[in-house]
């Protein structure tokens, strides 16, 4: 479920170390409002420097960039359109946001406090 249509945004990659290439990514608008550890999931400020899109749904045989993400579990009273105790994955648009997210911590998503149940690193293939 989503609170809206997909929007275009930017993703700060970590595969190149300090170079931090910026890729385009399509996300649901509520992804930009996620907050954890005092960090908002804001997109990077730099312009896109690599035209290859980061994709959450990149298959195992596909070539491309699968962004790092956090997995959230909703409480028993989730936002409208979501299942109680349901799970959703959101891309961490910057390393700063990803590093602020810790397993077991709270992430505010759609105005609800969700638990971060896992973190997954970026995968480039």
PDB file of C-alpha atoms in Angstrom:
ATOM      1  CA  UNK A   1       0.000   0.000   0.000  1.00  0.00           C
ATOM      2  CA  UNK A   2       1.027   3.577  -0.484  1.00  0.00           C
ATOM      3  CA  UNK A   3      -0.175   7.028   0.352  1.00  0.00           C
ATOM      4  CA  UNK A   4       0.389   8.091  -3.241  1.00  0.00           C
ATOM      5  CA  UNK A   5       1.827   7.444  -6.668  1.00  0.00           C
ATOM      6  CA  UNK A   6       5.525   6.953  -7.207  1.00  0.00           C
ATOM      7  CA  UNK A   7       7.717  10.047  -7.463  1.00  0.00           C
ATOM      8  CA  UNK A   8      11.213  10.551  -8.826  1.00  0.00           C
ATOM      9  CA  UNK A   9      13.968  11.120  -6.304  1.00  0.00           C
ATOM     10  CA  UNK A  10      17.719  10.622  -5.820  1.00  0.00           C
ATOM     11  CA  UNK A  11      19.736   7.880  -4.118  1.00  0.00           C
ATOM     12  CA  UNK A  12      23.285   8.253  -2.751  1.00  0.00           C
ATOM     13  CA  UNK A  13      25.186   5.073  -3.615  1.00  0.00           C
ATOM     14  CA  UNK A  14      27.899   3.652  -1.384  1.00  0.00           C
ATOM     15  CA  UNK A  15      29.592   1.210  -3.785  1.00  0.00           C
ATOM     16  CA  UNK A  16      32.257   3.732  -4.805  1.00  0.00           C
ATOM     17  CA  UNK A  17      33.408   4.768  -1.343  1.00  0.00           C
ATOM     18  CA  UNK A  18      33.947   8.497  -0.948  1.00  0.00           C
ATOM     19  CA  UNK A  19      32.772   9.233  -4.506  1.00  0.00           C
ATOM     20  CA  UNK A  20      29.105   8.632  -3.533  1.00  0.00           C
ATOM     21  CA  UNK A  21      27.537   8.580  -7.002  1.00  0.00           C
ATOM     22  CA  UNK A  22      23.942   9.829  -7.111  1.00  0.00           C
ATOM     23  CA  UNK A  23      21.413   7.654  -8.971  1.00  0.00           C
ATOM     24  CA  UNK A  24      17.780   8.293  -9.865  1.00  0.00           C
ATOM     25  CA  UNK A  25      15.211   6.212  -7.966  1.00  0.00           C
ATOM     26  CA  UNK A  26      11.415   5.990  -7.997  1.00  0.00           C
ATOM     27  CA  UNK A  27       9.872   5.941  -4.530  1.00  0.00           C
ATOM     28  CA  UNK A  28       6.562   6.373  -2.807  1.00  0.00           C
ATOM     29  CA  UNK A  29       6.247   9.920  -1.440  1.00  0.00           C
ATOM     30  CA  UNK A  30       5.888   8.797   2.191  1.00  0.00           C
ATOM     31  CA  UNK A  31       9.418   7.350   1.996  1.00  0.00           C
ATOM     32  CA  UNK A  32      10.713  10.937   2.208  1.00  0.00           C
ATOM     33  CA  UNK A  33       8.918  11.451   5.518  1.00  0.00           C
ATOM     34  CA  UNK A  34      10.476   8.516   7.391  1.00  0.00           C
ATOM     35  CA  UNK A  35      12.439   9.541  10.501  1.00  0.00           C
ATOM     36  CA  UNK A  36      14.754   7.480  12.695  1.00  0.00           C
ATOM     37  CA  UNK A  37      17.576   8.355  15.069  1.00  0.00           C
ATOM     38  CA  UNK A  38      16.881  12.037  14.474  1.00  0.00           C
ATOM     39  CA  UNK A  39      17.504  11.669  10.719  1.00  0.00           C
ATOM     40  CA  UNK A  40      14.927  12.263   7.985  1.00  0.00           C
ATOM     41  CA  UNK A  41      15.085  10.118   4.841  1.00  0.00           C
ATOM     42  CA  UNK A  42      15.813  13.143   2.665  1.00  0.00           C
ATOM     43  CA  UNK A  43      17.332  12.605  -0.784  1.00  0.00           C
ATOM     44  CA  UNK A  44      20.929  13.716  -1.342  1.00  0.00           C
ATOM     45  CA  UNK A  45      21.363  17.351  -2.344  1.00  0.00           C
ATOM     46  CA  UNK A  46      23.803  16.697  -5.205  1.00  0.00           C
ATOM     47  CA  UNK A  47      22.630  16.226  -8.791  1.00  0.00           C
ATOM     48  CA  UNK A  48      22.297  12.792 -10.374  1.00  0.00           C
ATOM     49  CA  UNK A  49      25.755  11.712 -11.539  1.00  0.00           C
ATOM     50  CA  UNK A  50      24.951   8.192 -12.767  1.00  0.00           C
ATOM     51  CA  UNK A  51      21.892   7.652 -15.003  1.00  0.00           C
ATOM     52  CA  UNK A  52      21.349   4.010 -13.938  1.00  0.00           C
ATOM     53  CA  UNK A  53      18.286   3.855 -11.688  1.00  0.00           C
ATOM     54  CA  UNK A  54      18.413   2.204  -8.289  1.00  0.00           C
ATOM     55  CA  UNK A  55      15.536  -0.305  -8.085  1.00  0.00           C
ATOM     56  CA  UNK A  56      14.002  -1.916  -4.998  1.00  0.00           C
ATOM     57  CA  UNK A  57      12.645  -4.764  -7.118  1.00  0.00           C
ATOM     58  CA  UNK A  58      15.912  -5.704  -8.845  1.00  0.00           C
ATOM     59  CA  UNK A  59      15.862  -9.458  -9.510  1.00  0.00           C
ATOM     60  CA  UNK A  60      18.774 -11.739  -8.625  1.00  0.00           C
ATOM     61  CA  UNK A  61      19.706 -12.188 -12.306  1.00  0.00           C
ATOM     62  CA  UNK A  62      19.298  -8.536 -13.229  1.00  0.00           C
ATOM     63  CA  UNK A  63      22.188  -6.150 -13.669  1.00  0.00           C
ATOM     64  CA  UNK A  64      21.936  -2.855 -11.816  1.00  0.00           C
ATOM     65  CA  UNK A  65      21.769  -1.296  -8.377  1.00  0.00           C
ATOM     66  CA  UNK A  66      19.562  -2.517  -5.535  1.00  0.00           C
ATOM     67  CA  UNK A  67      19.507   0.224  -2.874  1.00  0.00           C
ATOM     68  CA  UNK A  68      20.224  -0.360   0.813  1.00  0.00           C
ATOM     69  CA  UNK A  69      16.954  -0.437   2.738  1.00  0.00           C
ATOM     70  CA  UNK A  70      15.359  -0.876   6.131  1.00  0.00           C
ATOM     71  CA  UNK A  71      12.488  -3.231   6.908  1.00  0.00           C
ATOM     72  CA  UNK A  72       9.749  -1.884   9.151  1.00  0.00           C
ATOM     73  CA  UNK A  73       7.034  -3.669  11.078  1.00  0.00           C
ATOM     74  CA  UNK A  74       3.851  -1.736  11.772  1.00  0.00           C
ATOM     75  CA  UNK A  75       2.254  -1.789  15.220  1.00  0.00           C
ATOM     76  CA  UNK A  76      -1.150  -3.329  15.882  1.00  0.00           C
ATOM     77  CA  UNK A  77      -2.697   0.039  14.899  1.00  0.00           C
ATOM     78  CA  UNK A  78      -1.090   0.756  11.500  1.00  0.00           C
ATOM     79  CA  UNK A  79      -1.793   3.655   9.142  1.00  0.00           C
ATOM     80  CA  UNK A  80      -4.871   3.377   6.932  1.00  0.00           C
ATOM     81  CA  UNK A  81      -4.384   0.811   4.180  1.00  0.00           C
ATOM     82  CA  UNK A  82      -1.722  -1.220   6.005  1.00  0.00           C
ATOM     83  CA  UNK A  83      -2.157  -4.492   7.901  1.00  0.00           C
ATOM     84  CA  UNK A  84      -1.630  -4.714  11.664  1.00  0.00           C
ATOM     85  CA  UNK A  85       1.908  -5.995  12.294  1.00  0.00           C
ATOM     86  CA  UNK A  86       2.511  -5.812   8.530  1.00  0.00           C
ATOM     87  CA  UNK A  87       5.962  -5.356   7.057  1.00  0.00           C
ATOM     88  CA  UNK A  88       7.246  -2.845   4.518  1.00  0.00           C
ATOM     89  CA  UNK A  89      10.679  -2.063   3.089  1.00  0.00           C
ATOM     90  CA  UNK A  90      11.875   1.464   2.347  1.00  0.00           C
ATOM     91  CA  UNK A  91      15.094   2.545   0.636  1.00  0.00           C
ATOM     92  CA  UNK A  92      17.541   4.536   2.755  1.00  0.00           C
ATOM     93  CA  UNK A  93      18.279   7.396   0.361  1.00  0.00           C
ATOM     94  CA  UNK A  94      21.530   8.385   2.104  1.00  0.00           C
ATOM     95  CA  UNK A  95      24.144   6.556   4.140  1.00  0.00           C
ATOM     96  CA  UNK A  96      23.456   8.976   6.994  1.00  0.00           C
ATOM     97  CA  UNK A  97      19.846   7.789   7.281  1.00  0.00           C
ATOM     98  CA  UNK A  98      20.865   4.128   6.936  1.00  0.00           C
ATOM     99  CA  UNK A  99      23.495   4.483   9.666  1.00  0.00           C
ATOM    100  CA  UNK A 100      20.999   6.198  11.986  1.00  0.00           C
ATOM    101  CA  UNK A 101      18.600   3.251  11.622  1.00  0.00           C
ATOM    102  CA  UNK A 102      19.323   0.467  14.100  1.00  0.00           C
ATOM    103  CA  UNK A 103      17.596  -2.875  14.441  1.00  0.00           C
ATOM    104  CA  UNK A 104      14.972  -2.723  17.170  1.00  0.00           C
ATOM    105  CA  UNK A 105      14.760   1.080  17.073  1.00  0.00           C
ATOM    106  CA  UNK A 106      11.735   3.158  16.150  1.00  0.00           C
ATOM    107  CA  UNK A 107      11.167   4.671  12.724  1.00  0.00           C
ATOM    108  CA  UNK A 108       8.298   7.099  12.301  1.00  0.00           C
ATOM    109  CA  UNK A 109       6.536   6.280   9.036  1.00  0.00           C
ATOM    110  CA  UNK A 110       3.222   7.803   7.984  1.00  0.00           C
ATOM    111  CA  UNK A 111       2.852   9.264  11.477  1.00  0.00           C
ATOM    112  CA  UNK A 112       3.132   5.862  13.180  1.00  0.00           C
ATOM    113  CA  UNK A 113       6.028   4.496  15.216  1.00  0.00           C
ATOM    114  CA  UNK A 114       7.215   1.307  13.520  1.00  0.00           C
ATOM    115  CA  UNK A 115       9.968  -1.059  14.625  1.00  0.00           C
ATOM    116  CA  UNK A 116      13.047  -1.490  12.452  1.00  0.00           C
ATOM    117  CA  UNK A 117      13.324  -5.274  12.175  1.00  0.00           C
ATOM    118  CA  UNK A 118      16.243  -5.461   9.731  1.00  0.00           C
ATOM    119  CA  UNK A 119      18.660  -3.529   7.545  1.00  0.00           C
ATOM    120  CA  UNK A 120      19.939  -4.664   4.171  1.00  0.00           C
ATOM    121  CA  UNK A 121      23.014  -3.311   2.387  1.00  0.00           C
ATOM    122  CA  UNK A 122      23.195  -2.001  -1.149  1.00  0.00           C
ATOM    123  CA  UNK A 123      23.914  -4.531  -3.896  1.00  0.00           C
ATOM    124  CA  UNK A 124      25.486  -3.573  -7.211  1.00  0.00           C
ATOM    125  CA  UNK A 125      25.678  -6.150  -9.991  1.00  0.00           C
TER     126      UNK A 125
END
